[in-house]
Coordinates of C-alpha atoms in Angstrom, one line a residue:
X14 CA 19.2 117.6 6.6
X15 CA 21.7 114.7 7.0
X16 CA 23.6 116.7 9.5
X17 CA 20.6 116.6 11.8
X18 CA 20.5 112.8 11.6
X19 CA 22.6 111.0 14.2
X20 CA 25.7 109.4 12.9
X21 CA 24.6 105.9 13.9
X22 CA 21.3 106.3 12.0
X23 CA 23.2 107.4 8.9
X24 CA 25.5 104.4 9.1
X25 CA 22.5 102.0 9.5
X26 CA 20.8 103.6 6.5
X27 CA 24.0 103.1 4.4
X28 CA 24.3 99.4 5.6
X29 CA 20.6 98.8 4.6
X30 CA 21.2 100.3 1.2
X31 CA 24.3 98.1 0.7
X32 CA 22.4 95.0 1.8
X33 CA 19.6 95.8 -0.6
X34 CA 22.1 96.3 -3.4
X35 CA 24.0 93.0 -2.9
X36 CA 21.2 90.7 -1.7
X37 CA 19.5 88.9 -4.7
X38 CA 15.8 88.7 -5.0
X39 CA 14.4 85.5 -3.4
X40 CA 12.6 84.6 -6.6
X41 CA 15.9 84.8 -8.5
X42 CA 17.5 82.4 -6.0
X43 CA 14.6 79.9 -6.3
X44 CA 14.9 79.9 -10.1
X45 CA 18.7 79.4 -10.0
X46 CA 18.2 76.5 -7.5
X47 CA 15.7 74.9 -9.8
X48 CA 18.1 75.2 -12.8
X49 CA 21.0 73.7 -10.8
X50 CA 19.0 70.8 -9.2
X51 CA 19.0 68.6 -12.3
X52 CA 22.7 69.1 -12.8
X53 CA 23.4 68.0 -9.2
X54 CA 21.0 65.1 -9.4
X55 CA 22.5 63.7 -12.6
X56 CA 26.1 64.2 -11.7
X57 CA 27.9 61.0 -12.6
X58 CA 29.1 59.0 -9.6
X59 CA 32.6 57.6 -9.6
X60 CA 31.6 54.7 -7.4
X61 CA 31.6 51.2 -8.9
X62 CA 28.1 50.1 -10.0
X63 CA 28.1 46.9 -8.0
X64 CA 26.1 45.1 -10.7
X65 CA 24.7 45.3 -14.2
X66 CA 25.1 43.2 -17.3
X67 CA 28.5 44.6 -18.2
X68 CA 29.8 44.1 -14.7
X69 CA 28.8 40.5 -14.5
X70 CA 30.1 39.7 -18.0
X71 CA 33.4 41.2 -16.9
X72 CA 33.4 38.8 -13.9
X73 CA 32.8 36.0 -16.4
X74 CA 35.9 37.1 -18.3
X75 CA 37.8 37.1 -15.0
X76 CA 36.5 33.6 -14.3
X77 CA 37.7 32.3 -17.7
X78 CA 41.1 33.9 -17.5
X79 CA 41.6 32.3 -14.0
X80 CA 40.3 29.0 -15.5
X81 CA 43.1 29.1 -18.0
X82 CA 46.1 30.7 -16.3
X83 CA 45.9 29.2 -12.8
X84 CA 43.4 26.4 -13.4
X85 CA 45.7 24.7 -16.0
X86 CA 48.6 25.0 -13.6
X87 CA 46.7 23.5 -10.7
X88 CA 46.1 20.5 -12.9
X89 CA 49.8 19.9 -13.2
X90 CA 49.6 17.1 -10.7
X91 CA 48.4 14.8 -13.5
X92 CA 51.5 15.5 -15.5
X93 CA 53.7 15.3 -12.4
X94 CA 52.4 11.7 -11.8
X95 CA 52.9 10.9 -15.5
X96 CA 56.5 12.1 -15.6
X97 CA 57.5 10.6 -12.3
X98 CA 55.9 7.2 -12.5
X99 CA 56.0 6.5 -16.3
X100 CA 58.0 8.7 -18.6
X101 CA 61.0 9.9 -16.5
X102 CA 61.2 7.5 -13.6
X103 CA 65.0 7.7 -13.7
X104 CA 64.9 11.5 -13.2
X105 CA 64.9 12.9 -9.7
X106 CA 61.6 14.1 -8.4
X107 CA 63.1 17.5 -7.5
X108 CA 64.0 18.1 -11.2
X109 CA 60.5 17.2 -12.3
X110 CA 59.0 19.5 -9.7
X111 CA 60.8 22.4 -11.3
X112 CA 58.4 22.2 -14.3
X113 CA 55.3 23.0 -12.2
X114 CA 57.0 25.1 -9.7
X115 CA 58.6 27.5 -12.2
X116 CA 55.3 27.7 -14.1
X117 CA 53.3 28.7 -10.9
X118 CA 56.1 31.1 -9.7
X119 CA 56.1 33.0 -13.0
X120 CA 52.3 33.0 -13.1
X121 CA 52.3 35.2 -10.0
X122 CA 55.7 36.9 -10.1
X123 CA 55.3 38.5 -13.6
X124 CA 52.1 40.1 -12.3
X125 CA 54.3 42.6 -10.5
X126 CA 55.4 44.0 -13.8
X127 CA 51.9 44.1 -15.5
X128 CA 50.3 47.1 -13.8
X129 CA 52.2 49.6 -16.0
X130 CA 51.4 47.8 -19.3
X131 CA 47.7 47.4 -18.2
X132 CA 47.6 51.1 -17.5
X133 CA 49.3 52.1 -20.7
X134 CA 47.8 49.6 -23.2
X135 CA 44.7 48.4 -21.5
X136 CA 44.0 45.0 -19.8
X137 CA 42.5 43.6 -23.1
X138 CA 45.8 44.1 -25.0
X139 CA 47.8 42.6 -22.2
X140 CA 45.5 39.6 -22.1
X141 CA 45.9 39.0 -25.8
X142 CA 49.7 38.9 -25.4
X143 CA 49.5 36.5 -22.4
X144 CA 47.1 34.2 -24.3
X145 CA 49.5 33.9 -27.3
X146 CA 52.5 33.2 -25.1
X147 CA 50.7 30.6 -23.0
X148 CA 49.5 28.9 -26.2
X149 CA 53.0 28.7 -27.6
X150 CA 54.4 27.3 -24.3
X151 CA 51.8 24.6 -23.9
X152 CA 51.8 23.6 -27.6
X153 CA 55.6 23.4 -27.8
X154 CA 55.6 21.2 -24.6
X155 CA 53.6 18.7 -26.6
X156 CA 56.6 18.1 -28.8
X157 CA 59.2 17.8 -26.0
X158 CA 60.6 14.4 -24.8
X159 CA 63.0 15.4 -22.1
X160 CA 62.7 17.1 -18.7
X161 CA 65.0 20.1 -19.5
X162 CA 62.9 21.0 -22.6
X163 CA 59.7 20.7 -20.6
X164 CA 61.1 23.0 -17.9
X165 CA 61.6 25.6 -20.7
X166 CA 58.3 25.1 -22.5
X167 CA 55.8 23.9 -19.9
X168 CA 57.6 25.7 -17.1
X169 CA 59.1 29.0 -18.3
X170 CA 57.1 29.9 -21.5
X171 CA 53.7 28.7 -20.3
X172 CA 54.3 30.3 -16.9
X173 CA 55.2 33.6 -18.6
X174 CA 52.0 33.6 -20.5
X175 CA 50.0 32.8 -17.4
X176 CA 51.8 35.6 -15.5
X177 CA 50.9 38.1 -18.1
X178 CA 47.2 37.0 -17.9
X179 CA 47.1 37.1 -14.1
X180 CA 46.6 40.8 -13.4
X181 CA 43.7 41.3 -16.0
X182 CA 42.0 38.3 -14.4
X183 CA 42.6 39.2 -10.8
X184 CA 42.3 43.0 -10.7
X185 CA 39.3 43.7 -13.1
X186 CA 36.5 42.8 -10.6
X187 CA 37.5 45.6 -8.2
X188 CA 36.7 48.2 -10.9
X189 CA 33.0 47.1 -11.0
X190 CA 32.2 46.2 -7.4
X191 CA 32.6 47.8 -4.0
X192 CA 30.1 46.6 -1.5
X193 CA 30.2 43.1 -2.9
X194 CA 33.8 43.2 -4.0
X195 CA 35.0 40.1 -2.1
X196 CA 32.1 38.0 -3.5
X197 CA 32.8 39.3 -7.1
X198 CA 36.5 38.5 -6.7
X199 CA 35.7 35.1 -5.2
X200 CA 33.5 34.2 -8.2
X201 CA 36.1 35.4 -10.7
X202 CA 38.9 33.5 -8.9
X203 CA 36.8 30.4 -8.6
X204 CA 37.7 29.8 -12.2
X205 CA 41.1 28.7 -11.0
X206 CA 39.6 26.0 -8.9
X207 CA 37.1 24.8 -11.5
X208 CA 39.9 25.0 -14.1
X209 CA 41.9 22.7 -11.9
X210 CA 38.9 20.3 -11.7
X211 CA 38.5 20.3 -15.4
X212 CA 42.1 19.9 -16.4
X213 CA 42.8 17.2 -13.7
X214 CA 40.0 15.0 -15.1
X215 CA 40.3 15.9 -18.8
X216 CA 44.1 15.9 -18.7
X217 CA 44.1 12.3 -17.4
X218 CA 41.5 11.3 -20.0
X219 CA 43.5 12.9 -22.8
X220 CA 46.7 11.3 -21.6
X221 CA 45.1 7.9 -21.4
X222 CA 43.4 8.2 -24.8
X223 CA 46.0 10.1 -26.9
X224 CA 49.2 10.2 -24.9
X225 CA 50.9 13.0 -23.0
X226 CA 52.1 14.9 -26.1
X227 CA 48.7 15.2 -27.8
X228 CA 47.1 15.9 -24.4
X229 CA 49.2 19.1 -24.2
X230 CA 48.6 20.1 -27.8
X231 CA 44.8 19.7 -27.5
X232 CA 44.9 21.6 -24.2
X233 CA 46.8 24.5 -25.9
X234 CA 44.0 25.1 -28.4
X235 CA 41.2 24.7 -25.8
X236 CA 42.9 27.3 -23.6
X237 CA 43.4 29.7 -26.6
X238 CA 39.6 29.5 -27.4
X239 CA 38.6 30.2 -23.8
X240 CA 41.0 33.2 -23.7
X241 CA 39.5 34.6 -26.9
X242 CA 36.0 34.5 -25.3
X243 CA 37.3 36.1 -22.1
X244 CA 39.0 38.9 -24.0
X245 CA 35.8 39.8 -25.8
X246 CA 34.0 40.5 -22.5
X247 CA 37.0 42.0 -20.6
X248 CA 35.7 45.5 -20.1
X249 CA 37.4 48.2 -18.1
X250 CA 35.1 50.7 -16.4
X251 CA 37.3 53.6 -17.5
X252 CA 39.1 53.9 -20.8
X253 CA 42.7 55.0 -21.0
X254 CA 41.6 58.4 -22.4
X255 CA 39.2 58.9 -19.5
X256 CA 41.8 58.0 -16.9
X257 CA 44.2 60.4 -18.6
X258 CA 41.7 63.3 -18.5
X259 CA 41.1 62.6 -14.8
X260 CA 44.9 63.0 -14.2
X261 CA 45.7 59.4 -13.3
X262 CA 49.2 59.0 -12.2
X263 CA 51.5 56.5 -13.8
X264 CA 52.0 53.5 -11.6
X265 CA 55.7 52.6 -10.9
X266 CA 56.7 49.2 -12.1
X267 CA 57.6 48.2 -8.5
X268 CA 56.5 50.7 -5.8
X269 CA 59.2 50.0 -3.2
X270 CA 57.7 52.7 -1.0
X271 CA 55.0 50.3 0.0
X272 CA 57.5 48.4 2.1
X273 CA 57.8 51.4 4.4
X274 CA 54.2 50.5 5.5
X275 CA 54.7 47.9 8.3
X276 CA 51.3 46.4 7.7
X277 CA 52.1 45.7 4.0
X278 CA 55.6 44.5 4.9
X279 CA 54.4 41.9 7.4
X280 CA 51.5 40.8 5.1
X281 CA 54.1 40.4 2.3
X282 CA 56.3 38.2 4.5
X283 CA 53.3 36.1 5.7
X284 CA 52.1 35.4 2.2
X285 CA 55.7 34.6 1.1
X286 CA 56.1 32.0 3.9
X287 CA 52.7 30.4 3.4
X288 CA 53.2 29.5 -0.3
X289 CA 56.2 27.2 0.5
X290 CA 53.6 24.6 1.4
X291 CA 50.5 25.7 -0.5
X292 CA 51.1 23.8 -3.8
X293 CA 52.6 20.7 -2.2
X294 CA 49.2 18.9 -2.0
X295 CA 48.4 19.8 -5.5
X296 CA 51.6 18.4 -6.8
X297 CA 52.0 15.3 -4.5
X298 CA 48.5 14.0 -3.5
X299 CA 48.0 12.0 -6.7
X300 CA 51.5 10.4 -6.3
X301 CA 50.8 9.8 -2.6
X302 CA 47.5 8.1 -3.4
X303 CA 49.1 5.9 -6.1
X304 CA 51.9 4.7 -3.8
X305 CA 50.3 4.6 -0.4
X306 CA 46.7 3.5 -1.2
X307 CA 47.3 1.5 -4.4
X308 CA 44.5 3.3 -6.3
X309 CA 44.3 3.5 -10.1
X310 CA 45.7 6.5 -12.0
X311 CA 42.1 7.8 -12.6
X312 CA 41.2 7.6 -8.9
X313 CA 44.5 9.5 -8.1
X314 CA 43.6 12.2 -10.5
X315 CA 40.1 12.3 -9.1
X316 CA 41.6 13.4 -5.7
X317 CA 43.2 16.4 -7.5
X318 CA 39.9 17.2 -9.2
X319 CA 38.0 17.2 -5.9
X320 CA 40.6 19.4 -4.3
X321 CA 40.2 21.9 -7.2
X322 CA 36.4 21.6 -6.9
X323 CA 36.7 22.4 -3.2
X324 CA 39.0 25.3 -4.1
X325 CA 36.4 26.7 -6.5
X326 CA 33.5 26.4 -4.0
X327 CA 35.7 27.7 -1.2
X328 CA 36.6 30.9 -3.1
X329 CA 32.9 31.8 -3.5
X330 CA 31.9 30.8 0.0
X331 CA 34.9 32.7 1.6
X332 CA 34.2 35.6 -0.7
X333 CA 30.6 35.8 0.6
X334 CA 31.7 35.4 4.2
X335 CA 34.3 38.1 3.9
X336 CA 31.7 40.7 3.0
X337 CA 29.8 40.0 6.3
X338 CA 30.7 41.0 9.9
X339 CA 33.3 38.2 10.0
X340 CA 35.5 40.5 8.0
X341 CA 37.9 40.1 5.2
X342 CA 41.1 39.8 7.3
X343 CA 39.5 37.2 9.6
X344 CA 38.2 35.1 6.7
X345 CA 41.5 34.9 4.9
X346 CA 43.6 34.1 8.0
X347 CA 41.2 31.5 9.3
X348 CA 41.3 29.8 5.9
X349 CA 45.1 29.9 5.8
X350 CA 45.5 28.4 9.3
X351 CA 43.0 25.6 8.6
X352 CA 44.7 24.8 5.3
X353 CA 47.9 24.1 7.2
X354 CA 46.2 22.3 10.1
X355 CA 44.2 20.0 7.7
X356 CA 47.5 18.6 6.4
X357 CA 48.7 17.7 9.9
X358 CA 45.3 16.1 10.6
X359 CA 43.7 14.5 7.6
X360 CA 46.7 13.9 5.3
X361 CA 48.7 12.4 8.2
X362 CA 45.8 10.1 9.1
X363 CA 45.5 9.0 5.5
X364 CA 49.2 8.2 5.6
X365 CA 48.8 6.2 8.8
X366 CA 46.0 4.0 7.4
X367 CA 46.9 4.1 3.7
X368 CA 43.3 5.2 3.3
X369 CA 41.9 6.5 0.0
X370 CA 38.7 7.7 1.8
X371 CA 40.7 9.9 4.2
X372 CA 42.8 11.1 1.3
X373 CA 39.5 12.3 -0.3
X374 CA 38.4 14.0 2.9
X375 CA 41.7 15.8 3.0
X376 CA 41.4 16.8 -0.7
X377 CA 38.0 18.4 -0.1
X378 CA 38.9 20.2 3.2
X379 CA 42.2 21.5 1.9
X380 CA 40.6 22.7 -1.3
X381 CA 37.9 24.6 0.5
X382 CA 40.3 26.2 3.0
X383 CA 43.3 26.7 0.8
X384 CA 41.5 27.8 -2.3
X385 CA 39.1 29.9 -0.2
X386 CA 41.8 32.0 1.4
X387 CA 44.2 32.4 -1.5
X388 CA 41.4 33.3 -3.9
X389 CA 40.4 36.4 -2.0
X390 CA 43.8 37.3 -0.3
X391 CA 44.1 40.4 -2.5
X392 CA 40.7 41.6 -1.1
X393 CA 42.7 42.5 2.0
X394 CA 44.8 44.8 -0.2
X395 CA 41.8 46.6 -1.4
X396 CA 40.4 46.8 2.2
X397 CA 43.6 48.1 3.8
X398 CA 45.1 50.2 1.0
X399 CA 43.8 52.2 -2.0
X400 CA 41.5 50.0 -4.0
X401 CA 42.1 52.1 -7.2
X402 CA 45.7 50.9 -7.1
X403 CA 44.8 47.2 -6.8
X404 CA 46.4 46.2 -10.0
X405 CA 49.8 47.6 -9.0
X406 CA 49.5 46.4 -5.4
X407 CA 48.4 42.9 -6.4
X408 CA 51.4 42.5 -8.7
X409 CA 53.8 43.8 -6.1
X410 CA 52.3 41.7 -3.4
X411 CA 52.5 38.5 -5.2
X412 CA 56.3 38.9 -5.9
X413 CA 56.4 37.5 -2.3
X414 CA 55.5 34.1 -3.7
X415 CA 58.4 33.8 -6.2
X416 CA 60.8 32.0 -3.8
X417 CA 58.1 29.8 -2.2
X418 CA 56.5 28.9 -5.5
X419 CA 59.8 28.1 -7.2
X420 CA 61.5 26.1 -4.3
X421 CA 58.5 24.9 -2.2
X422 CA 57.8 21.9 -4.3
X423 CA 61.4 20.9 -4.9
X424 CA 62.1 21.2 -1.2
X425 CA 59.1 18.9 -0.5
X426 CA 60.5 16.5 -3.0
X427 CA 64.0 16.6 -1.5
X428 CA 62.5 15.9 2.0
X429 CA 60.5 13.0 0.6
X430 CA 63.5 11.5 -1.3
X431 CA 66.0 11.9 1.6
X432 CA 63.6 10.3 4.2
X433 CA 63.2 7.1 2.3
X434 CA 59.7 7.9 0.9
X435 CA 58.5 8.7 4.5
X436 CA 55.6 11.2 4.0
X437 CA 55.4 12.6 7.5
X438 CA 58.3 15.1 7.4
X439 CA 57.1 16.5 4.1
X440 CA 53.5 16.8 5.4
X441 CA 54.8 18.5 8.5
X442 CA 56.9 21.0 6.5
X443 CA 54.0 21.8 4.2
X444 CA 51.5 22.4 7.0
X445 CA 53.9 24.4 9.0
X446 CA 54.5 27.0 6.3
X447 CA 50.8 27.8 6.1
X448 CA 50.3 28.0 9.9
X449 CA 53.4 30.3 10.1
X450 CA 52.0 32.5 7.3
X451 CA 48.7 32.8 9.2
X452 CA 50.5 33.9 12.4
X453 CA 52.3 36.6 10.5
X454 CA 49.0 37.6 9.0
X455 CA 47.4 38.0 12.5
X456 CA 50.3 40.3 13.4
X457 CA 49.6 42.5 10.4
X458 CA 45.9 42.5 11.3
X459 CA 46.6 43.7 14.9
X460 CA 49.0 46.4 13.5
X461 CA 46.3 47.6 11.1
X462 CA 43.6 47.7 13.7
X463 CA 45.8 49.7 16.1
X464 CA 46.7 52.1 13.3
X465 CA 43.0 52.6 12.5
X466 CA 42.1 53.2 16.1
X467 CA 45.0 55.7 16.5
X468 CA 43.9 57.6 13.4
X469 CA 40.3 57.6 14.5
X470 CA 41.2 59.0 17.9
X471 CA 43.4 61.7 16.3
X472 CA 40.5 62.6 14.0
X473 CA 38.1 62.9 16.9
X474 CA 40.5 65.1 18.8
X475 CA 40.9 67.4 15.8
X476 CA 37.2 67.7 15.4
X477 CA 36.9 68.5 19.1
X478 CA 39.5 71.3 18.8
X479 CA 37.8 72.7 15.6
X480 CA 34.4 72.6 17.4
X481 CA 35.8 74.5 20.4
X482 CA 37.4 77.1 18.2

């Protein structure tokens, strides 16, 4: 009988039978979909939670670590004044500057080498090591009576401890926040500003009451206690075992390949230039106020406290602004440019008139702008590059500050000393470094936007070709 059926009809019948054999029953498909739905709905997300108790406690830990490692260093101006005007008046200001400059340089430079230890041992273990070294450096400085020994203890050892603490404090917020990342980082980094406020005022009170040696010893124990609290709440979102299961690659100690990226290279140079002048007001404003306005030591230290308070507030405000339409790049670069311009404007006017009031205005404005931009600078790294590599990128990026942090203060001191205590050249140098850094930053921004536009256009062309095909 099949021979009487046309060939096309026989083929259609075979196709129908095949379709019937391989096509599942609709009811079976429905049941399978119902069984799979809960699995899809409850699949864990890899995105940061952007909130929650653990996340905010981790931000508190970041705040406390910044309070100790950078905040204590920002309060060095009190000790600078003590050394220059009272204890070591016969020693050159350039040599005294090395104590604070080396400490700040190591605080940031050593961060470049902490990404691998943080990845291998965890941020908590690294923070424990940093806390102990910082404690030893500060405590031993309390027994030193010469500038060279203070350079070793308060400069090198304390700076090494602060440098080891830097990455756990700076990089941990990015693990817990995405949409509000700049704000979270701003809140965490505001600890540096408030730490500067605290240690400027308390440092001066301790020196007045107990002397410089006991002031350092007491400070060492206070910082150790704050670090202990921070370490308890320093939670990483993914454990080392989890990261290993997910196939996380080992970070290189220094990823030199990043310098092949022109955006990173120009940003690196801009940041490196800016820091030559960034710390100059923190180190010299108390001395300026004492010599030019004739204020008391307490009022001189109050200027430093207000600058650090402005820095703390600026970090939060700039962090909130950076998450808006203004953008992260624009927020950072505007703050950097105004930090330099404020020195030319307000600090110069204070010098002309010998005015304590104008010195206070400058302290607040500079704190807001300078602290605001530097506190969230690494948000740009998370914005432009891979945010999951923020610890490694932050460490590498801040190696750009080694030369400026080490020599910026001593250069300012040499300018001041060689111009017969004329403050204008030093102020001009300090402000210029920040403005030049901002200009280089704008260049990097333009390069990044052009690259984004080019990649977007290439993507649209590719989609168009795929659609046509």
